[in-house]
XYZ file of C-alpha atoms in Angstrom:
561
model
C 20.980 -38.728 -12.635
C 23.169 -39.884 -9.841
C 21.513 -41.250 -6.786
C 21.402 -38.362 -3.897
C 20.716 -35.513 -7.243
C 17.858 -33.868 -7.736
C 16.568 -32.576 -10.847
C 15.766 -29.225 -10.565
C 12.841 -27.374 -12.349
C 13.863 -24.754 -15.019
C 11.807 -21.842 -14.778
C 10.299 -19.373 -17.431
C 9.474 -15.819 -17.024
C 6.090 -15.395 -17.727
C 6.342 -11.971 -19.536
C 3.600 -10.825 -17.311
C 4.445 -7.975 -14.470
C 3.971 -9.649 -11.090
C 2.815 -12.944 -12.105
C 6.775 -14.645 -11.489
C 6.299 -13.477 -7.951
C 2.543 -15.214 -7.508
C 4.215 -18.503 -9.489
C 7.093 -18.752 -6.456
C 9.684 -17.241 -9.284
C 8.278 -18.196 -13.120
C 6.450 -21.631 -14.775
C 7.780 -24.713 -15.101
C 9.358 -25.916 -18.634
C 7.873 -28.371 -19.642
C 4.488 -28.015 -17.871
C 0.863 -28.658 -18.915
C -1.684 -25.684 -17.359
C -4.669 -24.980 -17.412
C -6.115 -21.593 -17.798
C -9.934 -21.177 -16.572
C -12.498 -18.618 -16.284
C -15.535 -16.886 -17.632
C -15.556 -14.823 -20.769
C -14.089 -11.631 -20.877
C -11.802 -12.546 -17.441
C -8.540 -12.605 -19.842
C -7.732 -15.546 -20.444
C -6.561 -15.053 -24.404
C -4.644 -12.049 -23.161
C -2.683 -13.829 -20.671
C -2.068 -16.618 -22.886
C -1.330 -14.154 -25.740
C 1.306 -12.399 -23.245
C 3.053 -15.716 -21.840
C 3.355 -16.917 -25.973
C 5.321 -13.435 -26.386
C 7.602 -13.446 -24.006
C 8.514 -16.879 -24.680
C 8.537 -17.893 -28.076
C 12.185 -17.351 -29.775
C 13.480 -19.474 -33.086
C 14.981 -21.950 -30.369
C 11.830 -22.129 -28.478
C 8.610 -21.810 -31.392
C 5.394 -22.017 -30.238
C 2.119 -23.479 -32.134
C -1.227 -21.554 -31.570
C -4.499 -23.411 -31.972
C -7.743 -21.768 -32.046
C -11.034 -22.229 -32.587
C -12.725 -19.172 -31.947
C -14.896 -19.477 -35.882
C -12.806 -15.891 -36.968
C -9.875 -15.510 -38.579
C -6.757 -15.528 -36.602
C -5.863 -11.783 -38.494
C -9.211 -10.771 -36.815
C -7.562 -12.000 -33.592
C -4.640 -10.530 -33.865
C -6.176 -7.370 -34.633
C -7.308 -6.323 -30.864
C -4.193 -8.051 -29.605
C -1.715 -5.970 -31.295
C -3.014 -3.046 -29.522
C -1.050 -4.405 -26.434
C 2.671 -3.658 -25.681
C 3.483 -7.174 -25.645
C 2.852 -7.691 -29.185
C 5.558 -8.199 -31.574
C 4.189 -8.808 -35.352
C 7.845 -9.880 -36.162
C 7.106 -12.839 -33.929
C 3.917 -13.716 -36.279
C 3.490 -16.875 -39.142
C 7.699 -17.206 -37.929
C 8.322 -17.876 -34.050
C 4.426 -18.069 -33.641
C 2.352 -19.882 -35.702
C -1.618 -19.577 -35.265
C -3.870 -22.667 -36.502
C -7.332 -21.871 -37.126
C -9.405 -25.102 -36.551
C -12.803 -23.773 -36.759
C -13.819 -25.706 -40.232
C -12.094 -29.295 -38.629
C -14.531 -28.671 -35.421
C -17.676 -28.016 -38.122
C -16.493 -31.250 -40.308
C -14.677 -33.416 -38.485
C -15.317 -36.353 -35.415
C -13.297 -35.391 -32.369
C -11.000 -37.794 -33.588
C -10.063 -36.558 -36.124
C -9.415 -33.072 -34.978
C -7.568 -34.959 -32.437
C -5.048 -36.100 -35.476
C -4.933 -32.834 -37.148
C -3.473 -31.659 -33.764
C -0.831 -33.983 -33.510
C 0.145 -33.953 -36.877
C 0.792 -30.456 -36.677
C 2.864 -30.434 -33.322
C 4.732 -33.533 -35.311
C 5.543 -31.679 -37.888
C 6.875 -28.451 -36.545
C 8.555 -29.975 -33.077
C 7.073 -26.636 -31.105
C 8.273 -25.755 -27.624
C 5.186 -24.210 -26.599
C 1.869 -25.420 -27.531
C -1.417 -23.538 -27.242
C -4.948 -25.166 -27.527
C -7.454 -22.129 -27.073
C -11.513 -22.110 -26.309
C -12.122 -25.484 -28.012
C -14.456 -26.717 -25.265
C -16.777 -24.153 -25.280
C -16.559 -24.329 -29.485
C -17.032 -27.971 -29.171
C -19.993 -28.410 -26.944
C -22.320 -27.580 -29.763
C -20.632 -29.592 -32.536
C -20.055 -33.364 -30.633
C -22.219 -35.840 -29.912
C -22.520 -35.258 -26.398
C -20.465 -33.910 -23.131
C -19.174 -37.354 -22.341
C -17.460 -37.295 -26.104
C -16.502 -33.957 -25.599
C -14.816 -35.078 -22.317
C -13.203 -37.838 -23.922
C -11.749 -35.884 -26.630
C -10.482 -33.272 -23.908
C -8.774 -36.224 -22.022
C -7.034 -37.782 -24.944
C -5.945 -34.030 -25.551
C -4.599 -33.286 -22.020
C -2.767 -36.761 -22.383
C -0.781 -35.625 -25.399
C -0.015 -32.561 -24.072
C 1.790 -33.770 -21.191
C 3.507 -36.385 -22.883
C 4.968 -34.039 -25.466
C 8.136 -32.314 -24.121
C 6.400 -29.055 -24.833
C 5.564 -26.209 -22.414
C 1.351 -26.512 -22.962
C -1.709 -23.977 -21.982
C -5.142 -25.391 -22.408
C -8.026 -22.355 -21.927
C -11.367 -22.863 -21.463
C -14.455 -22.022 -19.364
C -15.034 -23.922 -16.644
C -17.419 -23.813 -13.226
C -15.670 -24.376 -9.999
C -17.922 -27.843 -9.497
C -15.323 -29.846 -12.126
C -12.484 -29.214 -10.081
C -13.511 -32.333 -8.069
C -15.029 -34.580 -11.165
C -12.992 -33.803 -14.075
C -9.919 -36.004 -15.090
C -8.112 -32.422 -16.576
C -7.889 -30.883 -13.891
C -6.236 -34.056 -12.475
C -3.753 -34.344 -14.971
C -2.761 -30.581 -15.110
C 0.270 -29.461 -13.595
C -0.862 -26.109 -13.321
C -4.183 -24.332 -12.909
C -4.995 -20.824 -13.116
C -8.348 -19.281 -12.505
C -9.467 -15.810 -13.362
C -12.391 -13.900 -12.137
C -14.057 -10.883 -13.054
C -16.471 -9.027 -11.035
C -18.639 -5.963 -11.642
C -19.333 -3.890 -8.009
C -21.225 -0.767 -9.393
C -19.305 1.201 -11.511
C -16.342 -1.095 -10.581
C -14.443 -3.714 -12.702
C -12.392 -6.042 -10.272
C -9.723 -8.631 -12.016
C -8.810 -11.628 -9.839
C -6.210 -14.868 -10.707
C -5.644 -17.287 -8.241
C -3.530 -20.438 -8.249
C -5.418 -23.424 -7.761
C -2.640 -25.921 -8.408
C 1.184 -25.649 -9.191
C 3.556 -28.412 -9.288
C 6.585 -28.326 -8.040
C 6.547 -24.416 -7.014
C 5.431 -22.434 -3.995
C 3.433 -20.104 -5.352
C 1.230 -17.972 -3.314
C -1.904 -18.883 -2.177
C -5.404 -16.282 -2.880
C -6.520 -13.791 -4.776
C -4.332 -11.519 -6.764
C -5.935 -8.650 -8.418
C -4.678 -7.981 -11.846
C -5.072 -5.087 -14.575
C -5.508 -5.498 -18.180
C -3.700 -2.100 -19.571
C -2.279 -1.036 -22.728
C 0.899 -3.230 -22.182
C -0.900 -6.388 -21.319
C -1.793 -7.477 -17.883
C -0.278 -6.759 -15.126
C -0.468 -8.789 -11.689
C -0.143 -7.274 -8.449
C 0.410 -10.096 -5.681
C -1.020 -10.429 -2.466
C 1.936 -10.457 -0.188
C 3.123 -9.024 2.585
C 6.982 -8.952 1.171
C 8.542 -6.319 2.889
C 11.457 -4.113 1.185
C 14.973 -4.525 0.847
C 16.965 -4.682 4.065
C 14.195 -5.490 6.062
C 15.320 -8.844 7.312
C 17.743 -6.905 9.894
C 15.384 -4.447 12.463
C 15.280 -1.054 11.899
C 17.811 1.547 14.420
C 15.808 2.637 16.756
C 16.532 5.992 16.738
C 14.161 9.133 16.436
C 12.002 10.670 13.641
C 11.868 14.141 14.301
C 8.379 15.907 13.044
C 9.583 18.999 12.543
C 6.548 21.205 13.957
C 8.144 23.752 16.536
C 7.109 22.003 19.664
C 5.844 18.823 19.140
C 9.099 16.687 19.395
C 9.381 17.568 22.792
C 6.144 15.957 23.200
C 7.031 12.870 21.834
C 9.851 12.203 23.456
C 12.168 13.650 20.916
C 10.395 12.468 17.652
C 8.547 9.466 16.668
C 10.661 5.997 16.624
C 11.631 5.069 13.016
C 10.084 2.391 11.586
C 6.931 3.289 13.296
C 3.381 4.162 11.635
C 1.800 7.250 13.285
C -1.929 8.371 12.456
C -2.802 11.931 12.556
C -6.603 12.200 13.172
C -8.354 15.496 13.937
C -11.626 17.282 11.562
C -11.382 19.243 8.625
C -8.976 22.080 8.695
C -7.196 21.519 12.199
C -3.928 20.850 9.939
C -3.058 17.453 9.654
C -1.729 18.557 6.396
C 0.218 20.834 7.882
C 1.844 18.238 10.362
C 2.220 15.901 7.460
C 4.168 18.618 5.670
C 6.621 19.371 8.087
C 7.283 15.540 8.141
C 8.133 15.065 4.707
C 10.289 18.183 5.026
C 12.164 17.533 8.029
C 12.717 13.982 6.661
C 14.205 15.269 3.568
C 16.186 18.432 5.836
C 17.970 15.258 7.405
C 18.342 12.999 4.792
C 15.825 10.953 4.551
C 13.877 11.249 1.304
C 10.035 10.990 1.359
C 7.057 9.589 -0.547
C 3.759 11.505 -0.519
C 0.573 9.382 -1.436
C -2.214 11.421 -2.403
C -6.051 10.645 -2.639
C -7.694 13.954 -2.269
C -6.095 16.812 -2.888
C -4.240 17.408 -6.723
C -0.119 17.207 -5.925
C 0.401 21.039 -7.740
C -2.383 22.024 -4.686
C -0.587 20.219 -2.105
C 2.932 21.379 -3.339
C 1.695 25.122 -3.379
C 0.585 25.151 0.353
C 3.739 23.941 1.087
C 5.418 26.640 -0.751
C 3.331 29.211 1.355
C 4.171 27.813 4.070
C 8.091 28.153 3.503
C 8.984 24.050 2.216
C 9.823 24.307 -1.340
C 8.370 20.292 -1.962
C 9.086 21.146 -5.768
C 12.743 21.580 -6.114
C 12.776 18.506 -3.604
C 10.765 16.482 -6.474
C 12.912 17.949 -8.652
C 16.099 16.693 -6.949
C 14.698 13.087 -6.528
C 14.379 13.447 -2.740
C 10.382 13.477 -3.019
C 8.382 11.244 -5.149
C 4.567 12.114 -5.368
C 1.836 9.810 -5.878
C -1.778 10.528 -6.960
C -4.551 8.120 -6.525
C -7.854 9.222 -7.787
C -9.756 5.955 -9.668
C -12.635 4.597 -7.394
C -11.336 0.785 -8.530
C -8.270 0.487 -7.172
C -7.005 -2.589 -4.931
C -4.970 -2.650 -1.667
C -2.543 -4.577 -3.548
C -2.417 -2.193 -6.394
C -1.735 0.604 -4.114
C 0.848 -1.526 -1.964
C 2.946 -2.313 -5.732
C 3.245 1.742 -6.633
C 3.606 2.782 -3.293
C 6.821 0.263 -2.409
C 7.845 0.724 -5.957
C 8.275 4.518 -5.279
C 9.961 4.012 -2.010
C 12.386 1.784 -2.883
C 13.126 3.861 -5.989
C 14.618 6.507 -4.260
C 15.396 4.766 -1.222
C 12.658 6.701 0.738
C 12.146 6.289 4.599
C 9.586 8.448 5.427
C 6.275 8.076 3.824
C 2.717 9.896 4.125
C -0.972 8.948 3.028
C -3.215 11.802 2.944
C -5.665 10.343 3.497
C -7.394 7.177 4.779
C -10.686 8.004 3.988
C -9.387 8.955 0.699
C -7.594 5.696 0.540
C -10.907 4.167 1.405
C -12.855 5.622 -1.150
C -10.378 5.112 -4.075
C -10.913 1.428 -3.479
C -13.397 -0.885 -5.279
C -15.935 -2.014 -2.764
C -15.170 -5.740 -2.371
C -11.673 -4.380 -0.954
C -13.406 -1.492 1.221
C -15.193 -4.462 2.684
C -11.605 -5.605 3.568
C -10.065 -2.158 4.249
C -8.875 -3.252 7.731
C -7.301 -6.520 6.873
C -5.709 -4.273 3.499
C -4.258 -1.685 5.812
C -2.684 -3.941 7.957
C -0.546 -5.451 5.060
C 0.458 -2.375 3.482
C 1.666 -1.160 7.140
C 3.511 -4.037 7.816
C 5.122 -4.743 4.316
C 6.164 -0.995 4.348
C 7.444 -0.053 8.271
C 8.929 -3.978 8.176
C 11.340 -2.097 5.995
C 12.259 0.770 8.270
C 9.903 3.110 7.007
C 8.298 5.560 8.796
C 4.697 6.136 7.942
C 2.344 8.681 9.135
C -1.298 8.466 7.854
C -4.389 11.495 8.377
C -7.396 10.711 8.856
C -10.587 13.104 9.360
C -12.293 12.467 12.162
C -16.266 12.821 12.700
C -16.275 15.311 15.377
C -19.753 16.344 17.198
C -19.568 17.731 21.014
C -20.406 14.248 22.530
C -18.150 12.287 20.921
C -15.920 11.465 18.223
C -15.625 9.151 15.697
C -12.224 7.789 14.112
C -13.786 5.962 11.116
C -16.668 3.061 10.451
C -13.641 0.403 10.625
C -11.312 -0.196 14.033
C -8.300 0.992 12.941
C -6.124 2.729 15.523
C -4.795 -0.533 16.598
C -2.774 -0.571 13.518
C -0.644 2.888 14.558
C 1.991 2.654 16.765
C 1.322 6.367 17.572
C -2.042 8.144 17.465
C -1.674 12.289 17.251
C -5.388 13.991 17.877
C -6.150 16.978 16.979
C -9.419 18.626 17.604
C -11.339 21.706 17.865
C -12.541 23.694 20.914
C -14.315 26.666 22.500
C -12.260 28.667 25.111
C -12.570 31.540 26.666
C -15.404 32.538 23.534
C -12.929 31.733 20.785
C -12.535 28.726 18.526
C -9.055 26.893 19.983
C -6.919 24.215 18.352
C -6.206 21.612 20.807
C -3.956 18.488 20.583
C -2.803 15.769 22.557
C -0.944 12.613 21.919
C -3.067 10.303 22.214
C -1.018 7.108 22.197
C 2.975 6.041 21.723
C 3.467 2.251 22.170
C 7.400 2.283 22.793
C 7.777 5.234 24.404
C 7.410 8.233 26.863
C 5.103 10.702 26.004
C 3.440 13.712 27.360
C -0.573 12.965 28.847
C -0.967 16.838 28.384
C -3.677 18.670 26.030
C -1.240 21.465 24.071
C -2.791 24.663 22.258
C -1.610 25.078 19.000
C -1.240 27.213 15.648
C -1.633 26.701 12.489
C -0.188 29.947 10.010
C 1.378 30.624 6.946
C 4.116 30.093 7.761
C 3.317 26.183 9.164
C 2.460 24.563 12.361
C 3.654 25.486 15.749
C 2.651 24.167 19.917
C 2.389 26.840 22.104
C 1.350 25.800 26.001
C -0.092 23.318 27.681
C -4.058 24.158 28.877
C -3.668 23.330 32.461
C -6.015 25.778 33.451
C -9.387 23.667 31.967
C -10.722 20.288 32.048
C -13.174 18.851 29.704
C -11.673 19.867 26.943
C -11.897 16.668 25.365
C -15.841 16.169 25.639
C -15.949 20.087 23.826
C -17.442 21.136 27.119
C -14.240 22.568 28.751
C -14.583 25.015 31.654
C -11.877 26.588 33.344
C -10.302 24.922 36.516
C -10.045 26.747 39.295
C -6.514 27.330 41.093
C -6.497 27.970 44.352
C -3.666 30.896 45.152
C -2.215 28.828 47.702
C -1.269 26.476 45.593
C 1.318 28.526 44.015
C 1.971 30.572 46.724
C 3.880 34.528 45.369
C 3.529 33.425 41.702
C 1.657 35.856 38.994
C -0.479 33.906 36.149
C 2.101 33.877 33.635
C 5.040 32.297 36.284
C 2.559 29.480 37.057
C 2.499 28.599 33.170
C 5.753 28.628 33.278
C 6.058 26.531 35.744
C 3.265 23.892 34.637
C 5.354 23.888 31.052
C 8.265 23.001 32.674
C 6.365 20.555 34.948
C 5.044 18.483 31.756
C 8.461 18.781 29.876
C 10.303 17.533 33.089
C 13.673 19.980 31.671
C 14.095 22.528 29.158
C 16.615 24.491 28.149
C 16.265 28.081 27.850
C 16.290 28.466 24.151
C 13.652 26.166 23.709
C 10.956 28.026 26.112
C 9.706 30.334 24.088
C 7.943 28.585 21.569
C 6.687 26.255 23.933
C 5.409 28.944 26.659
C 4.447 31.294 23.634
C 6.001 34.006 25.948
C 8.423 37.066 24.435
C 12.246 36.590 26.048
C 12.387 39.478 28.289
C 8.900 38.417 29.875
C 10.055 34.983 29.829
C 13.688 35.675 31.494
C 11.729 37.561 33.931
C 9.553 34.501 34.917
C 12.349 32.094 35.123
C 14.622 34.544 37.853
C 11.840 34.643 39.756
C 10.562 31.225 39.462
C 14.568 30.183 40.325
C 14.636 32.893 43.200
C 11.565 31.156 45.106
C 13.009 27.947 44.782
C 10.173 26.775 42.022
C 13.005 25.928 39.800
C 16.806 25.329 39.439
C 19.346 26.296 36.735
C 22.000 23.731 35.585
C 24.783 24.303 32.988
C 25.241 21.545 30.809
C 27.297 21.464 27.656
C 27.371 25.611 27.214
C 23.453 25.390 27.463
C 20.935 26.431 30.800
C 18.659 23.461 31.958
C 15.897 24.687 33.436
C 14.633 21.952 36.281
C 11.195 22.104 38.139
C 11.675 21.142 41.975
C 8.447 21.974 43.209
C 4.895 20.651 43.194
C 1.599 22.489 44.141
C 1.038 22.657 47.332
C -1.248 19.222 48.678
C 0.261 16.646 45.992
């Protein structure tokens, strides 16, 4: 090597779904690891899958075990898994059972049979598996058991041999044991029983010459072999450059105009309100109107069954199937009460960037919530705030429901602080008006733009969502007290009930044109055009042409403001 060169590390693939990502890209040729943990954590498994993916005629691997069964035994439960390929068996892969050397022979010896055996078949990838625990009970004591592991690790790292040493270890060694000195890589794996809930865990305690990524990384062992999903905030393709900001319209008859035109892109929006005062509704009009304009949509399900979901949507006039059909919807369902954040995060940004989505909904967070194991529900905040980031980083625009405790003193989002996380917070809520059960909702919060500080009536039908007006004439709606306000005629001086609502719509929209009023007065056209002439004729309002359409302007104010 020329002075100023570096050598650089080749990598391997480890064979093993997410685990290249938590290594900083693969494992070093050439490197001697360690593989710790209790029994039953998968630590044959992984080793099993890394041997698989590797081992080739130009790169053969050598297998020792110890595990006092035959190797077929082994093999047996291992061949179940995806990974396995029995071509690869007694050619590529050789296994050495050395069960009868650890009964007969001095940890010298066994030492010898281990060398001669690498000596002989020049291996690429050597594998020395559960001797320690095997061993304890056989040698004269742990300091020759130590010795005989040293002298092992030695050779292993002098042999120009990729090399995996597994054993069960407690965390107190890390600091006192020469192995885990010596190793260039060592990977721990945890498993934890919360309930009814098995939780996987591998973490990185050392890596040589590779970034990898530091914590806990839950991992799955399935019927294709383990599978890792990293604990990362990566965020999708094309999200070093900021998302446009341009506008997200919702889609409910109404509502945009509320929000300024839409919600920003790139923004996540929560939807909170009690059972049955549509959020699902509002969610549904999202997705559609995404995919009406182009932008194809991911729905993440944790309560209710997709075919249920899809056939309110088809009463309600958005045919969500042929849009699955036509790869401009993908659906998720989440039901298992073990899953991780980061197992979530993987299928949800997997799906996304599969069809390219930008719009994306989670009905809902408490369903989220409960899907989760409970060492991650004791987490949820810290969860949710990496799967928003990694996903709207990427120009994605998420809205999330949420069902709210509602009682008439107060209300109560959810046991964790989350609304910090939203850019925009929708409410919706219930309340008694007038002797009948209203919908009411407000937007709550938009933290990069103009909104309206009104409370809005609104419907919820078969054939979807829809604002009507603003409820100017109560107060305390929001405390589920509300009683009406009293308007004192001269405030409004010559104007009937339905010109001042009119009026106070126009008020709280600032401009409207005329096409728009009806669905957000909730008045009939002829009673509506009535209003307006009269409302222009006492100088309440003015009428402005611009680009073939009528502006209608508010240039009044009640009388004392």
């Amino acid at each position: 090597m020329r002075d100023g060169e570096r050598m650089g590390l080749k990598l391997l693939s480890t064979g093993v779904p997410g685990l290249d990502k938590v290594f900083g890209g693969g494992l070093p040729e050439y490197s001697f690891n360690l593989i710790a943990g209790p029994p039953g954590a998968g630590k044959t498994t992984l080793v099993h899958q890394l041997t698989f993916a590797n081992a080739s005629a130009e790169r053969p691997a050598l297998y020792f075990t110890v595990l006092g069964e035959p190797s077929l035994k082994m093999l047996r439960y291992q061949q179940q898994m995806g990974f396995f390929d029995p071509e690869k068996v007694g050619t590529v892969i050789r296994f050495i059972d050395l069960s009868r050397e650890v009964l007969s022979a001095t940890p010298g010896a066994l030492l010898d049979s281990i060398v001669q055996h690498v000596e002989q078949t020049n291996p690429a990838i050597v594998v020395v598996d559960s001797f320690r625990t095997v061993m304890r009970a056989h040698v004269g004591g742990d300091m020759e058991l130590q010795g005989f592991l040293q002298r092992l690790a030695l050779h292993l790292t002098s042999w120009q041999v990729t090399s995996f040493l597994v054993g069960e270890y407690s965390d107190g060694e890390m600091s006192n044991n020469p192995v885990f000195t010596i190793a260039d890589g060592i990977f721990w794996l945890t498993q934890s029983r919360e309930r009814n809930s098995v939780v996987r865990k591998l973490e990185v305690m050392k890596m040589r010459g590779q970034a990898a990524i530091p914590g806990l990384h839950t991992f799955r062992i399935g019927p294709q072999g383990i599978q890792v999903f990293p604990r990362t905030m990566a965020r999708l393709p094309g999200s070093e450059e900021l998302p446009q900001r341009r506008r997200a319209t919702v889609g409910v008859p109404g509502l945009d105009e509320l929000l300024g035109g839409g919600l920003l892109a790139g923004d996540a929006t929560l939807v909170a309100g009690p059972s049955g005062t549509g959020k699902t509704a509002l969610s549904t009009h999202f997705i559609a109107e995404g995919v009406r304009h182009g932008e194809r949509g991911v729905l993440a399900l944790f309560e209710e069954h997709p075919e249920e979901f899809l056939s309110r949507a088809t009463e309600m006039g958005f045919d969500l199937e042929a849009m699955v059909r036509q790869e401009q919807l993908r659906v998720l369902y989440f039901r298992p009460l073990e899953l991780s954040a980061d197992e979530v995060l993987h299928e949800v940004q997997q799906a996304v960037a599969q069809i390219g989505a930008k719009r994306l909904v989670i009905d809902s967070i408490n369903g989220l919530e409960l899907a989760l194991s409970p060492s991650f529900r004791e987490e949820f905040q810290e969860s949710l705030y990496r799967m928003l980031g990694a996903l709207t980083g990427g120009g994605v625009s998420v809205l999330l429901t949420i069902e709210v405790v509602e009682s008439f003193d107060k209300i109560n989002f959810s046991p964790h602080s989350i609304s910090f996380l939203a850019h925009n917070i929708i409410f919706l809520r219930y309340a008694e008006i007038d002797g009948q059960l209203r919908k009411v909702l407000t937007v709550a919060k938009m933290r990069r733009s103009d909104h309206s500080q009104y409370l809005y009536g609104y419907e919820v039908s078969s054939t979807g969502m829809r604002v009507t007006a603003p409820l100017t004439g109560y107060q305390g709606i929001l405390t589920g007290v509300p009683t009406a306000r009293r308007i004192e005629p001269e405030a409004w001086p010559g104007l009937t009930h339905r010109e001042r609502t009119v009026l106070d719509r126009l008020l709280a929209l600032r401009e409207a044109p005329a096409e728009r009023l009806p669905e957000a007065t909730g008045m009939q056209p002829p009673e509506l055009s009535r209003a307006l002439a009269r409302l222009v004729e006492l100088n309440y309002l003015v009428a402005v042409e611009e680009g073939g359409s009528v502006l209608y302007r508010p240039i009044a104010r009640p009388l004392g403001q």
